[in-house]
mmCIF file of N, CA, C and O in Angstrom:
data_model
loop_
_atom_site.group_PDB
_atom_site.id
_atom_site.type_symbol
_atom_site.label_atom_id
_atom_site.label_comp_id
_atom_site.label_asym_id
_atom_site.label_seq_id
_atom_site.Cartn_x
_atom_site.Cartn_y
_atom_site.Cartn_z
ATOM 1 N N MET K 1 -25.360 175.939 56.927
ATOM 2 C CA MET K 1 -25.548 176.220 58.318
ATOM 3 C C MET K 1 -26.876 175.697 58.825
ATOM 4 O O MET K 1 -26.974 175.230 59.936
ATOM 5 N N ALA K 2 -27.891 175.827 57.964
ATOM 6 C CA ALA K 2 -29.211 175.334 58.373
ATOM 7 C C ALA K 2 -29.192 173.818 58.535
ATOM 8 O O ALA K 2 -29.823 173.282 59.450
ATOM 9 N N PHE K 3 -28.465 173.123 57.661
ATOM 10 C CA PHE K 3 -28.353 171.665 57.775
ATOM 11 C C PHE K 3 -27.667 171.271 59.073
ATOM 12 O O PHE K 3 -28.081 170.345 59.756
ATOM 13 N N LEU K 4 -26.582 171.995 59.423
ATOM 14 C CA LEU K 4 -25.905 171.686 60.680
ATOM 15 C C LEU K 4 -26.812 171.969 61.880
ATOM 16 O O LEU K 4 -26.787 171.203 62.859
ATOM 17 N N ALA K 5 -27.588 173.011 61.811
ATOM 18 C CA ALA K 5 -28.513 173.303 62.901
ATOM 19 C C ALA K 5 -29.527 172.158 63.027
ATOM 20 O O ALA K 5 -29.875 171.752 64.160
ATOM 21 N N LEU K 6 -29.990 171.651 61.907
ATOM 22 C CA LEU K 6 -30.950 170.541 61.946
ATOM 23 C C LEU K 6 -30.312 169.292 62.525
ATOM 24 O O LEU K 6 -30.907 168.598 63.360
ATOM 25 N N VAL K 7 -29.079 169.002 62.137
ATOM 26 C CA VAL K 7 -28.380 167.812 62.639
ATOM 27 C C VAL K 7 -28.186 167.916 64.145
ATOM 28 O O VAL K 7 -28.455 166.934 64.897
ATOM 29 N N PHE K 8 -27.737 169.054 64.640
ATOM 30 C CA PHE K 8 -27.540 169.204 66.064
ATOM 31 C C PHE K 8 -28.850 169.191 66.847
ATOM 32 O O PHE K 8 -28.913 168.704 67.988
ATOM 33 N N SER K 9 -29.918 169.692 66.260
ATOM 34 C CA SER K 9 -31.217 169.642 66.921
ATOM 35 C C SER K 9 -31.691 168.203 67.040
ATOM 36 O O SER K 9 -32.218 167.784 68.099
ATOM 37 N N VAL K 10 -31.522 167.436 65.975
ATOM 38 C CA VAL K 10 -31.900 166.012 66.022
ATOM 39 C C VAL K 10 -31.068 165.271 67.065
ATOM 40 O O VAL K 10 -31.589 164.473 67.837
ATOM 41 N N ALA K 11 -29.769 165.542 67.077
ATOM 42 C CA ALA K 11 -28.903 164.895 68.070
ATOM 43 C C ALA K 11 -29.301 165.269 69.485
ATOM 44 O O ALA K 11 -29.323 164.407 70.381
ATOM 45 N N ALA K 12 -29.612 166.525 69.693
ATOM 46 C CA ALA K 12 -30.016 166.951 71.056
ATOM 47 C C ALA K 12 -31.324 166.297 71.469
ATOM 48 O O ALA K 12 -31.467 165.874 72.619
ATOM 49 N N LEU K 13 -32.244 166.227 70.553
ATOM 50 C CA LEU K 13 -33.531 165.567 70.859
ATOM 51 C C LEU K 13 -33.308 164.088 71.160
ATOM 52 O O LEU K 13 -33.930 163.541 72.090
ATOM 53 N N PHE K 14 -32.426 163.442 70.399
ATOM 54 C CA PHE K 14 -32.121 162.039 70.663
ATOM 55 C C PHE K 14 -31.515 161.840 72.053
ATOM 56 O O PHE K 14 -31.942 160.952 72.795
ATOM 57 N N VAL K 15 -30.560 162.703 72.416
ATOM 58 C CA VAL K 15 -29.939 162.582 73.742
ATOM 59 C C VAL K 15 -30.962 162.847 74.823
ATOM 60 O O VAL K 15 -30.994 162.136 75.863
ATOM 61 N N TRP K 16 -31.839 163.834 74.628
ATOM 62 C CA TRP K 16 -32.850 164.145 75.658
ATOM 63 C C TRP K 16 -33.815 162.973 75.845
ATOM 64 O O TRP K 16 -34.122 162.604 76.988
ATOM 65 N N ILE K 17 -34.276 162.361 74.745
ATOM 66 C CA ILE K 17 -35.187 161.206 74.874
ATOM 67 C C ILE K 17 -34.436 160.033 75.510
ATOM 68 O O ILE K 17 -35.004 159.300 76.340
ATOM 69 N N ALA K 18 -33.164 159.841 75.150
ATOM 70 C CA ALA K 18 -32.402 158.744 75.739
ATOM 71 C C ALA K 18 -32.196 158.956 77.247
ATOM 72 O O ALA K 18 -32.207 157.965 78.003
ATOM 73 N N GLN K 19 -32.056 160.178 77.683
ATOM 74 C CA GLN K 19 -31.858 160.438 79.124
ATOM 75 C C GLN K 19 -33.170 160.317 79.894
ATOM 76 O O GLN K 19 -33.190 159.851 81.048
ATOM 77 N N THR K 20 -34.276 160.800 79.300
ATOM 78 C CA THR K 20 -35.557 160.781 80.033
ATOM 79 C C THR K 20 -36.239 159.421 79.978
ATOM 80 O O THR K 20 -36.838 158.995 80.969
ATOM 81 N N GLU K 21 -36.125 158.736 78.858
ATOM 82 C CA GLU K 21 -36.770 157.392 78.743
ATOM 83 C C GLU K 21 -35.697 156.320 78.790
ATOM 84 O O GLU K 21 -35.370 155.838 79.854
ATOM 85 N N SER K 22 -35.228 155.949 77.618
ATOM 86 C CA SER K 22 -34.116 155.000 77.523
ATOM 87 C C SER K 22 -33.535 155.068 76.121
ATOM 88 O O SER K 22 -34.147 155.662 75.205
ATOM 89 N N LEU K 23 -32.369 154.459 75.954
ATOM 90 C CA LEU K 23 -31.713 154.475 74.642
ATOM 91 C C LEU K 23 -32.532 153.734 73.606
ATOM 92 O O LEU K 23 -32.606 154.156 72.453
ATOM 93 N N VAL K 24 -33.161 152.639 74.001
ATOM 94 C CA VAL K 24 -33.973 151.839 73.071
ATOM 95 C C VAL K 24 -35.185 152.654 72.598
ATOM 96 O O VAL K 24 -35.496 152.660 71.406
ATOM 97 N N VAL K 25 -35.821 153.355 73.469
ATOM 98 C CA VAL K 25 -36.989 154.165 73.114
ATOM 99 C C VAL K 25 -36.562 155.293 72.161
ATOM 100 O O VAL K 25 -37.241 155.552 71.151
ATOM 101 N N ALA K 26 -35.426 155.920 72.418
ATOM 102 C CA ALA K 26 -34.964 156.997 71.562
ATOM 103 C C ALA K 26 -34.665 156.433 70.165
ATOM 104 O O ALA K 26 -35.009 157.065 69.155
ATOM 105 N N CYS K 27 -34.036 155.285 70.093
ATOM 106 C CA CYS K 27 -33.773 154.677 68.772
ATOM 107 C C CYS K 27 -35.068 154.332 68.039
ATOM 108 O O CYS K 27 -35.170 154.560 66.819
ATOM 109 N N LEU K 28 -36.039 153.799 68.767
ATOM 110 C CA LEU K 28 -37.324 153.433 68.110
ATOM 111 C C LEU K 28 -38.063 154.693 67.640
ATOM 112 O O LEU K 28 -38.671 154.696 66.553
ATOM 113 N N VAL K 29 -38.041 155.758 68.445
ATOM 114 C CA VAL K 29 -38.723 157.003 68.061
ATOM 115 C C VAL K 29 -38.109 157.560 66.810
ATOM 116 O O VAL K 29 -38.828 157.940 65.857
ATOM 117 N N PHE K 30 -36.779 157.620 66.730
ATOM 118 C CA PHE K 30 -36.148 158.180 65.547
ATOM 119 C C PHE K 30 -36.229 157.251 64.336
ATOM 120 O O PHE K 30 -36.275 157.713 63.186
ATOM 121 N N ALA K 31 -36.272 155.939 64.570
ATOM 122 C CA ALA K 31 -36.483 155.013 63.441
ATOM 123 C C ALA K 31 -37.844 155.257 62.843
ATOM 124 O O ALA K 31 -38.015 155.306 61.605
ATOM 125 N N ALA K 32 -38.852 155.434 63.685
ATOM 126 C CA ALA K 32 -40.207 155.696 63.186
ATOM 127 C C ALA K 32 -40.265 157.061 62.479
ATOM 128 O O ALA K 32 -40.868 157.198 61.412
ATOM 129 N N LEU K 33 -39.614 158.043 63.085
ATOM 130 C CA LEU K 33 -39.598 159.397 62.476
ATOM 131 C C LEU K 33 -38.945 159.406 61.102
ATOM 132 O O LEU K 33 -39.505 159.945 60.140
ATOM 133 N N PHE K 34 -37.798 158.764 60.950
ATOM 134 C CA PHE K 34 -37.112 158.735 59.694
ATOM 135 C C PHE K 34 -37.831 157.836 58.689
ATOM 136 O O PHE K 34 -37.800 158.070 57.487
ATOM 137 N N GLY K 35 -38.459 156.778 59.159
ATOM 138 C CA GLY K 35 -39.232 155.916 58.292
ATOM 139 C C GLY K 35 -40.413 156.639 57.671
ATOM 140 O O GLY K 35 -40.670 156.554 56.468
ATOM 141 N N VAL K 36 -41.143 157.378 58.498
ATOM 142 C CA VAL K 36 -42.264 158.164 57.987
ATOM 143 C C VAL K 36 -41.804 159.236 57.029
ATOM 144 O O VAL K 36 -42.405 159.464 55.996
ATOM 145 N N SER K 37 -40.656 159.860 57.355
ATOM 146 C CA SER K 37 -40.097 160.880 56.461
ATOM 147 C C SER K 37 -39.745 160.281 55.102
ATOM 148 O O SER K 37 -39.961 160.899 54.044
ATOM 149 N N ALA K 38 -39.175 159.088 55.098
ATOM 150 C CA ALA K 38 -38.795 158.422 53.858
ATOM 151 C C ALA K 38 -40.029 158.081 53.031
ATOM 152 O O ALA K 38 -40.018 158.226 51.797
ATOM 153 N N VAL K 39 -41.106 157.619 53.668
ATOM 154 C CA VAL K 39 -42.324 157.301 52.924
ATOM 155 C C VAL K 39 -42.939 158.566 52.330
ATOM 156 O O VAL K 39 -43.371 158.570 51.171
ATOM 157 N N VAL K 40 -42.982 159.632 53.079
ATOM 158 C CA VAL K 40 -43.518 160.914 52.570
ATOM 159 C C VAL K 40 -42.672 161.399 51.401
ATOM 160 O O VAL K 40 -43.220 161.832 50.388
ATOM 161 N N ALA K 41 -41.351 161.300 51.497
ATOM 162 C CA ALA K 41 -40.474 161.754 50.413
ATOM 163 C C ALA K 41 -40.674 160.889 49.173
ATOM 164 O O ALA K 41 -40.693 161.391 48.033
ATOM 165 N N ALA K 42 -40.829 159.573 49.350
ATOM 166 C CA ALA K 42 -41.063 158.697 48.204
ATOM 167 C C ALA K 42 -42.382 158.998 47.518
ATOM 168 O O ALA K 42 -42.498 159.007 46.284
ATOM 169 N N LEU K 43 -43.430 159.243 48.310
ATOM 170 C CA LEU K 43 -44.735 159.603 47.736
ATOM 171 C C LEU K 43 -44.662 160.915 46.985
ATOM 172 O O LEU K 43 -45.232 161.075 45.893
ATOM 173 N N ALA K 44 -43.948 161.919 47.545
ATOM 174 C CA ALA K 44 -43.816 163.194 46.873
ATOM 175 C C ALA K 44 -43.057 163.055 45.551
ATOM 176 O O ALA K 44 -43.436 163.650 44.531
ATOM 177 N N ALA K 45 -42.015 162.221 45.536
ATOM 178 C CA ALA K 45 -41.258 162.009 44.292
ATOM 179 C C ALA K 45 -42.120 161.307 43.269
ATOM 180 O O ALA K 45 -42.078 161.620 42.063
ATOM 181 N N TYR K 46 -42.952 160.340 43.684
ATOM 182 C CA TYR K 46 -43.842 159.632 42.767
ATOM 183 C C TYR K 46 -44.873 160.565 42.175
ATOM 184 O O TYR K 46 -45.109 160.575 40.957
ATOM 185 N N VAL K 47 -45.499 161.394 43.001
ATOM 186 C CA VAL K 47 -46.482 162.348 42.507
ATOM 187 C C VAL K 47 -45.848 163.341 41.556
ATOM 188 O O VAL K 47 -46.429 163.690 40.507
ATOM 189 N N TYR K 48 -44.663 163.810 41.865
ATOM 190 C CA TYR K 48 -43.957 164.751 41.012
ATOM 191 C C TYR K 48 -43.643 164.110 39.640
ATOM 192 O O TYR K 48 -43.837 164.746 38.606
ATOM 193 N N SER K 49 -43.158 162.896 39.653
ATOM 194 C CA SER K 49 -42.813 162.240 38.382
ATOM 195 C C SER K 49 -44.057 161.983 37.534
ATOM 196 O O SER K 49 -44.018 162.127 36.316
ATOM 197 N N ARG K 50 -45.175 161.640 38.167
ATOM 198 C CA ARG K 50 -46.421 161.455 37.418
ATOM 199 C C ARG K 50 -46.882 162.771 36.812
ATOM 200 O O ARG K 50 -47.381 162.823 35.688
ATOM 201 N N ARG K 51 -46.734 163.859 37.548
ATOM 202 C CA ARG K 51 -47.130 165.176 37.061
ATOM 203 C C ARG K 51 -46.279 165.556 35.823
ATOM 204 O O ARG K 51 -46.803 166.080 34.843
ATOM 205 N N VAL K 52 -44.969 165.306 35.898
ATOM 206 C CA VAL K 52 -44.094 165.601 34.769
ATOM 207 C C VAL K 52 -44.483 164.761 33.556
ATOM 208 O O VAL K 52 -44.530 165.266 32.431
ATOM 209 N N GLN K 53 -44.806 163.466 33.777
ATOM 210 C CA GLN K 53 -45.208 162.619 32.666
ATOM 211 C C GLN K 53 -46.514 163.102 32.042
ATOM 212 O O GLN K 53 -46.645 163.116 30.823
ATOM 213 N N ASP K 54 -47.464 163.533 32.854
ATOM 214 C CA ASP K 54 -48.725 164.063 32.313
ATOM 215 C C ASP K 54 -48.504 165.313 31.505
ATOM 216 O O ASP K 54 -49.110 165.506 30.468
ATOM 217 N N LEU K 55 -47.645 166.195 32.004
ATOM 218 C CA LEU K 55 -47.360 167.426 31.278
ATOM 219 C C LEU K 55 -46.684 167.139 29.939
ATOM 220 O O LEU K 55 -46.965 167.776 28.933
ATOM 221 N N GLN K 56 -45.771 166.171 29.910
ATOM 222 C CA GLN K 56 -45.084 165.823 28.678
ATOM 223 C C GLN K 56 -46.031 165.155 27.680
ATOM 224 O O GLN K 56 -45.915 165.355 26.477
ATOM 225 N N ARG K 57 -46.953 164.366 28.174
ATOM 226 C CA ARG K 57 -47.891 163.669 27.308
ATOM 227 C C ARG K 57 -48.896 164.660 26.671
ATOM 228 O O ARG K 57 -49.283 164.489 25.534
ATOM 229 N N ASN K 58 -49.260 165.692 27.392
ATOM 230 C CA ASN K 58 -50.232 166.650 26.902
ATOM 231 C C ASN K 58 -49.613 167.849 26.191
ATOM 232 O O ASN K 58 -50.311 168.805 25.867
ATOM 233 N N ARG K 59 -48.320 167.798 25.966
ATOM 234 C CA ARG K 59 -47.633 168.903 25.287
ATOM 235 C C ARG K 59 -48.047 168.921 23.813
ATOM 236 O O ARG K 59 -48.077 167.888 23.165
ATOM 237 N N PRO K 60 -48.364 170.082 23.282
ATOM 238 C CA PRO K 60 -48.786 170.158 21.878
ATOM 239 C C PRO K 60 -47.626 169.863 20.943
ATOM 240 O O PRO K 60 -46.466 170.002 21.327
ATOM 241 N N SER K 61 -47.944 169.451 19.721
ATOM 242 C CA SER K 61 -46.902 169.159 18.747
ATOM 243 C C SER K 61 -46.225 170.455 18.326
ATOM 244 O O SER K 61 -46.694 171.567 18.588
ATOM 245 N N ALA K 62 -45.119 170.328 17.620
ATOM 246 C CA ALA K 62 -44.363 171.505 17.185
ATOM 247 C C ALA K 62 -45.177 172.341 16.201
ATOM 248 O O ALA K 62 -45.145 173.568 16.243
ATOM 249 N N VAL K 63 -45.913 171.675 15.332
ATOM 250 C CA VAL K 63 -46.714 172.423 14.351
ATOM 251 C C VAL K 63 -47.836 173.200 15.047
ATOM 252 O O VAL K 63 -48.058 174.380 14.762
ATOM 253 N N ALA K 64 -48.496 172.541 15.976
ATOM 254 C CA ALA K 64 -49.573 173.224 16.690
ATOM 255 C C ALA K 64 -49.046 174.396 17.527
ATOM 256 O O ALA K 64 -49.643 175.456 17.572
ATOM 257 N N ALA K 65 -47.904 174.192 18.143
ATOM 258 C CA ALA K 65 -47.296 175.284 18.915
ATOM 259 C C ALA K 65 -46.868 176.418 18.009
ATOM 260 O O ALA K 65 -47.057 177.587 18.359
ATOM 261 N N LEU K 66 -46.313 176.105 16.865
ATOM 262 C CA LEU K 66 -45.906 177.139 15.943
ATOM 263 C C LEU K 66 -47.101 177.932 15.420
ATOM 264 O O LEU K 66 -47.079 179.150 15.355
ATOM 265 N N LEU K 67 -48.161 177.241 15.088
ATOM 266 C CA LEU K 67 -49.357 177.929 14.594
ATOM 267 C C LEU K 67 -50.034 178.716 15.689
ATOM 268 O O LEU K 67 -50.621 179.770 15.429
ATOM 269 N N ALA K 68 -49.996 178.203 16.919
ATOM 270 C CA ALA K 68 -50.633 178.924 18.027
ATOM 271 C C ALA K 68 -49.849 180.185 18.373
ATOM 272 O O ALA K 68 -50.435 181.170 18.793
ATOM 273 N N LEU K 69 -48.538 180.175 18.213
ATOM 274 C CA LEU K 69 -47.748 181.317 18.570
ATOM 275 C C LEU K 69 -47.774 182.412 17.521
ATOM 276 O O LEU K 69 -47.769 183.583 17.842
ATOM 277 N N ASP K 70 -47.811 182.032 16.244
ATOM 278 C CA ASP K 70 -47.714 183.048 15.192
ATOM 279 C C ASP K 70 -48.751 182.796 14.095
ATOM 280 O O ASP K 70 -48.566 181.942 13.240
ATOM 281 N N PRO K 71 -49.855 183.533 14.102
ATOM 282 C CA PRO K 71 -50.872 183.329 13.071
ATOM 283 C C PRO K 71 -50.390 183.752 11.694
ATOM 284 O O PRO K 71 -50.942 183.317 10.680
ATOM 285 N N THR K 72 -49.350 184.547 11.636
ATOM 286 C CA THR K 72 -48.800 184.942 10.327
ATOM 287 C C THR K 72 -48.249 183.727 9.598
ATOM 288 O O THR K 72 -48.397 183.601 8.381
ATOM 289 N N VAL K 73 -47.663 182.799 10.342
ATOM 290 C CA VAL K 73 -47.137 181.570 9.717
ATOM 291 C C VAL K 73 -48.281 180.770 9.128
ATOM 292 O O VAL K 73 -48.169 180.236 8.023
ATOM 293 N N ALA K 74 -49.407 180.712 9.839
ATOM 294 C CA ALA K 74 -50.566 179.978 9.331
ATOM 295 C C ALA K 74 -51.100 180.618 8.033
ATOM 296 O O ALA K 74 -51.396 179.936 7.058
ATOM 297 N N ARG K 75 -51.198 181.949 8.043
ATOM 298 C CA ARG K 75 -51.674 182.639 6.825
ATOM 299 C C ARG K 75 -50.720 182.411 5.657
ATOM 300 O O ARG K 75 -51.157 182.200 4.520
ATOM 301 N N LEU K 76 -49.446 182.492 5.932
ATOM 302 C CA LEU K 76 -48.436 182.281 4.884
ATOM 303 C C LEU K 76 -48.517 180.859 4.331
ATOM 304 O O LEU K 76 -48.462 180.675 3.114
ATOM 305 N N GLY K 77 -48.719 179.890 5.188
ATOM 306 C CA GLY K 77 -48.858 178.520 4.751
ATOM 307 C C GLY K 77 -50.098 178.302 3.881
ATOM 308 O O GLY K 77 -50.068 177.623 2.859
ATOM 309 N N VAL K 78 -51.206 178.908 4.269
ATOM 310 C CA VAL K 78 -52.447 178.795 3.500
ATOM 311 C C VAL K 78 -52.266 179.455 2.133
ATOM 312 O O VAL K 78 -52.665 178.921 1.082
ATOM 313 N N ARG K 79 -51.638 180.623 2.093
ATOM 314 C CA ARG K 79 -51.410 181.321 0.818
ATOM 315 C C ARG K 79 -50.498 180.508 -0.107
ATOM 316 O O ARG K 79 -50.741 180.370 -1.292
ATOM 317 N N ALA K 80 -49.428 179.965 0.481
ATOM 318 C CA ALA K 80 -48.509 179.149 -0.330
ATOM 319 C C ALA K 80 -49.207 177.909 -0.877
ATOM 320 O O ALA K 80 -48.991 177.545 -2.046
ATOM 321 N N ALA K 81 -50.018 177.269 -0.050
ATOM 322 C CA ALA K 81 -50.734 176.085 -0.525
ATOM 323 C C ALA K 81 -51.695 176.429 -1.640
ATOM 324 O O ALA K 81 -51.840 175.694 -2.636
ATOM 325 N N ARG K 82 -52.412 177.557 -1.499
ATOM 326 C CA ARG K 82 -53.354 177.965 -2.558
ATOM 327 C C ARG K 82 -52.583 178.281 -3.866
ATOM 328 O O ARG K 82 -53.027 177.880 -4.958
ATOM 329 N N LEU K 83 -51.500 179.001 -3.747
ATOM 330 C CA LEU K 83 -50.740 179.387 -4.915
ATOM 331 C C LEU K 83 -50.149 178.167 -5.605
ATOM 332 O O LEU K 83 -50.296 178.000 -6.823
ATOM 333 N N LEU K 84 -49.516 177.305 -4.825
ATOM 334 C CA LEU K 84 -48.926 176.106 -5.416
ATOM 335 C C LEU K 84 -49.992 175.133 -5.874
ATOM 336 O O LEU K 84 -49.817 174.448 -6.893
ATOM 337 N N GLY K 85 -51.074 175.039 -5.116
ATOM 338 C CA GLY K 85 -52.128 174.095 -5.490
ATOM 339 C C GLY K 85 -52.859 174.505 -6.748
ATOM 340 O O GLY K 85 -53.310 173.661 -7.530
ATOM 341 N N ARG K 86 -52.987 175.772 -6.989
ATOM 342 C CA ARG K 86 -53.666 176.274 -8.196
ATOM 343 C C ARG K 86 -52.833 176.013 -9.422
ATOM 344 O O ARG K 86 -53.343 175.631 -10.474
ATOM 345 N N HIS K 87 -51.530 176.196 -9.334
ATOM 346 C CA HIS K 87 -50.679 176.101 -10.515
ATOM 347 C C HIS K 87 -50.094 174.703 -10.695
ATOM 348 O O HIS K 87 -49.914 174.278 -11.819
ATOM 349 N N ALA K 88 -49.768 174.048 -9.592
ATOM 350 C CA ALA K 88 -49.155 172.730 -9.747
ATOM 351 C C ALA K 88 -49.464 171.897 -8.499
ATOM 352 O O ALA K 88 -48.871 172.057 -7.444
ATOM 353 N N PRO K 89 -50.426 170.935 -8.618
ATOM 354 C CA PRO K 89 -50.780 170.084 -7.454
ATOM 355 C C PRO K 89 -49.569 169.298 -6.929
ATOM 356 O O PRO K 89 -49.456 169.094 -5.723
ATOM 357 N N VAL K 90 -48.695 168.903 -7.818
ATOM 358 C CA VAL K 90 -47.528 168.147 -7.363
ATOM 359 C C VAL K 90 -46.619 169.044 -6.534
ATOM 360 O O VAL K 90 -46.019 168.625 -5.538
ATOM 361 N N GLY K 91 -46.507 170.303 -6.908
ATOM 362 C CA GLY K 91 -45.676 171.242 -6.168
ATOM 363 C C GLY K 91 -46.219 171.469 -4.764
ATOM 364 O O GLY K 91 -45.430 171.650 -3.821
ATOM 365 N N ALA K 92 -47.548 171.479 -4.625
ATOM 366 C CA ALA K 92 -48.140 171.659 -3.301
ATOM 367 C C ALA K 92 -47.810 170.472 -2.384
ATOM 368 O O ALA K 92 -47.467 170.652 -1.218
ATOM 369 N N VAL K 93 -47.881 169.268 -2.931
ATOM 370 C CA VAL K 93 -47.554 168.086 -2.134
ATOM 371 C C VAL K 93 -46.059 168.106 -1.768
ATOM 372 O O VAL K 93 -45.683 167.801 -0.630
ATOM 373 N N ALA K 94 -45.203 168.474 -2.725
ATOM 374 C CA ALA K 94 -43.789 168.518 -2.442
ATOM 375 C C ALA K 94 -43.466 169.567 -1.403
ATOM 376 O O ALA K 94 -42.631 169.368 -0.511
ATOM 377 N N ALA K 95 -44.102 170.754 -1.496
ATOM 378 C CA ALA K 95 -43.867 171.815 -0.528
ATOM 379 C C ALA K 95 -44.332 171.378 0.875
ATOM 380 O O ALA K 95 -43.648 171.633 1.870
ATOM 381 N N ALA K 96 -45.490 170.751 0.934
ATOM 382 C CA ALA K 96 -45.986 170.280 2.231
ATOM 383 C C ALA K 96 -45.062 169.238 2.832
ATOM 384 O O ALA K 96 -44.785 169.250 4.032
ATOM 385 N N ALA K 97 -44.549 168.340 1.971
ATOM 386 C CA ALA K 97 -43.625 167.316 2.477
ATOM 387 C C ALA K 97 -42.322 167.971 2.971
ATOM 388 O O ALA K 97 -41.781 167.623 4.008
ATOM 389 N N ALA K 98 -41.826 168.975 2.221
ATOM 390 C CA ALA K 98 -40.595 169.657 2.627
ATOM 391 C C ALA K 98 -40.789 170.392 3.944
ATOM 392 O O ALA K 98 -39.940 170.355 4.828
ATOM 393 N N ILE K 99 -41.916 171.074 4.077
ATOM 394 C CA ILE K 99 -42.196 171.796 5.319
ATOM 395 C C ILE K 99 -42.299 170.803 6.485
ATOM 396 O O ILE K 99 -41.802 171.049 7.593
ATOM 397 N N GLY K 100 -42.964 169.676 6.233
ATOM 398 C CA GLY K 100 -43.066 168.640 7.302
ATOM 399 C C GLY K 100 -41.728 168.114 7.711
ATOM 400 O O GLY K 100 -41.437 167.946 8.914
ATOM 401 N N VAL K 101 -40.858 167.856 6.755
ATOM 402 C CA VAL K 101 -39.507 167.350 7.082
ATOM 403 C C VAL K 101 -38.728 168.387 7.859
ATOM 404 O O VAL K 101 -38.054 168.063 8.863
ATOM 405 N N ILE K 102 -38.838 169.627 7.468
ATOM 406 C CA ILE K 102 -38.117 170.717 8.177
ATOM 407 C C ILE K 102 -38.624 170.833 9.616
ATOM 408 O O ILE K 102 -37.843 170.930 10.556
ATOM 409 N N LEU K 103 -39.945 170.764 9.791
ATOM 410 C CA LEU K 103 -40.472 170.852 11.157
ATOM 411 C C LEU K 103 -40.078 169.674 12.003
ATOM 412 O O LEU K 103 -39.793 169.819 13.191
ATOM 413 N N VAL K 104 -40.039 168.478 11.438
ATOM 414 C CA VAL K 104 -39.620 167.297 12.179
ATOM 415 C C VAL K 104 -38.147 167.455 12.595
ATOM 416 O O VAL K 104 -37.772 167.139 13.714
ATOM 417 N N LEU K 105 -37.324 167.918 11.655
ATOM 418 C CA LEU K 105 -35.909 168.089 11.973
ATOM 419 C C LEU K 105 -35.689 169.161 13.055
ATOM 420 O O LEU K 105 -34.820 169.041 13.889
ATOM 421 N N LEU K 106 -36.501 170.207 13.029
ATOM 422 C CA LEU K 106 -36.398 171.238 14.050
ATOM 423 C C LEU K 106 -36.901 170.755 15.402
ATOM 424 O O LEU K 106 -36.418 171.228 16.429
ATOM 425 N N ASN K 107 -37.846 169.831 15.390
ATOM 426 C CA ASN K 107 -38.441 169.386 16.633
ATOM 427 C C ASN K 107 -37.645 168.268 17.304
ATOM 428 O O ASN K 107 -37.782 168.084 18.487
ATOM 429 N N THR K 108 -36.820 167.542 16.548
ATOM 430 C CA THR K 108 -36.042 166.468 17.186
ATOM 431 C C THR K 108 -34.961 167.060 18.016
ATOM 432 O O THR K 108 -34.364 168.084 17.731
ATOM 433 N N ARG K 109 -34.682 166.373 19.099
ATOM 434 C CA ARG K 109 -33.669 166.854 20.039
ATOM 435 C C ARG K 109 -32.326 166.300 19.635
ATOM 436 O O ARG K 109 -32.168 165.119 19.308
ATOM 437 N N ARG K 110 -31.307 167.125 19.731
ATOM 438 C CA ARG K 110 -29.947 166.682 19.479
ATOM 439 C C ARG K 110 -29.425 166.009 20.724
ATOM 440 O O ARG K 110 -29.717 166.447 21.826
ATOM 441 N N PRO K 111 -28.626 164.937 20.567
ATOM 442 C CA PRO K 111 -28.052 164.309 21.771
ATOM 443 C C PRO K 111 -27.091 165.239 22.472
ATOM 444 O O PRO K 111 -26.357 165.986 21.826
ATOM 445 N N GLU K 112 -27.129 165.181 23.794
ATOM 446 C CA GLU K 112 -26.237 166.067 24.576
ATOM 447 C C GLU K 112 -24.832 165.542 24.499
ATOM 448 O O GLU K 112 -24.571 164.371 24.494
ATOM 449 N N ARG K 113 -23.889 166.468 24.452
ATOM 450 C CA ARG K 113 -22.491 166.097 24.353
ATOM 451 C C ARG K 113 -21.823 166.069 25.699
ATOM 452 O O ARG K 113 -22.113 166.726 26.570
#
């Protein structure tokens, strides 16, 4: 309903300008009005897309987000590394690699169906 109200208001304004001035002036006025509106909309879309790109670029990694959200996970990781590192250095490297692979798999996005 609001869109229809806007359309009829624009049409009424166009008819009023055409009756008081001329049809050519009314067309030029609305061409300028819609041209300026298009430029403003294009600039707003450009600024919005740049803002989204900046937010995506500055997004923390999955590991940093996980550690920032739950310090218990960080403590558990440090304990596991100490335990495995003390008894078997190869086990510590293997555990770190496994955890890294799991986090990468959790962080990758599945294609939409």
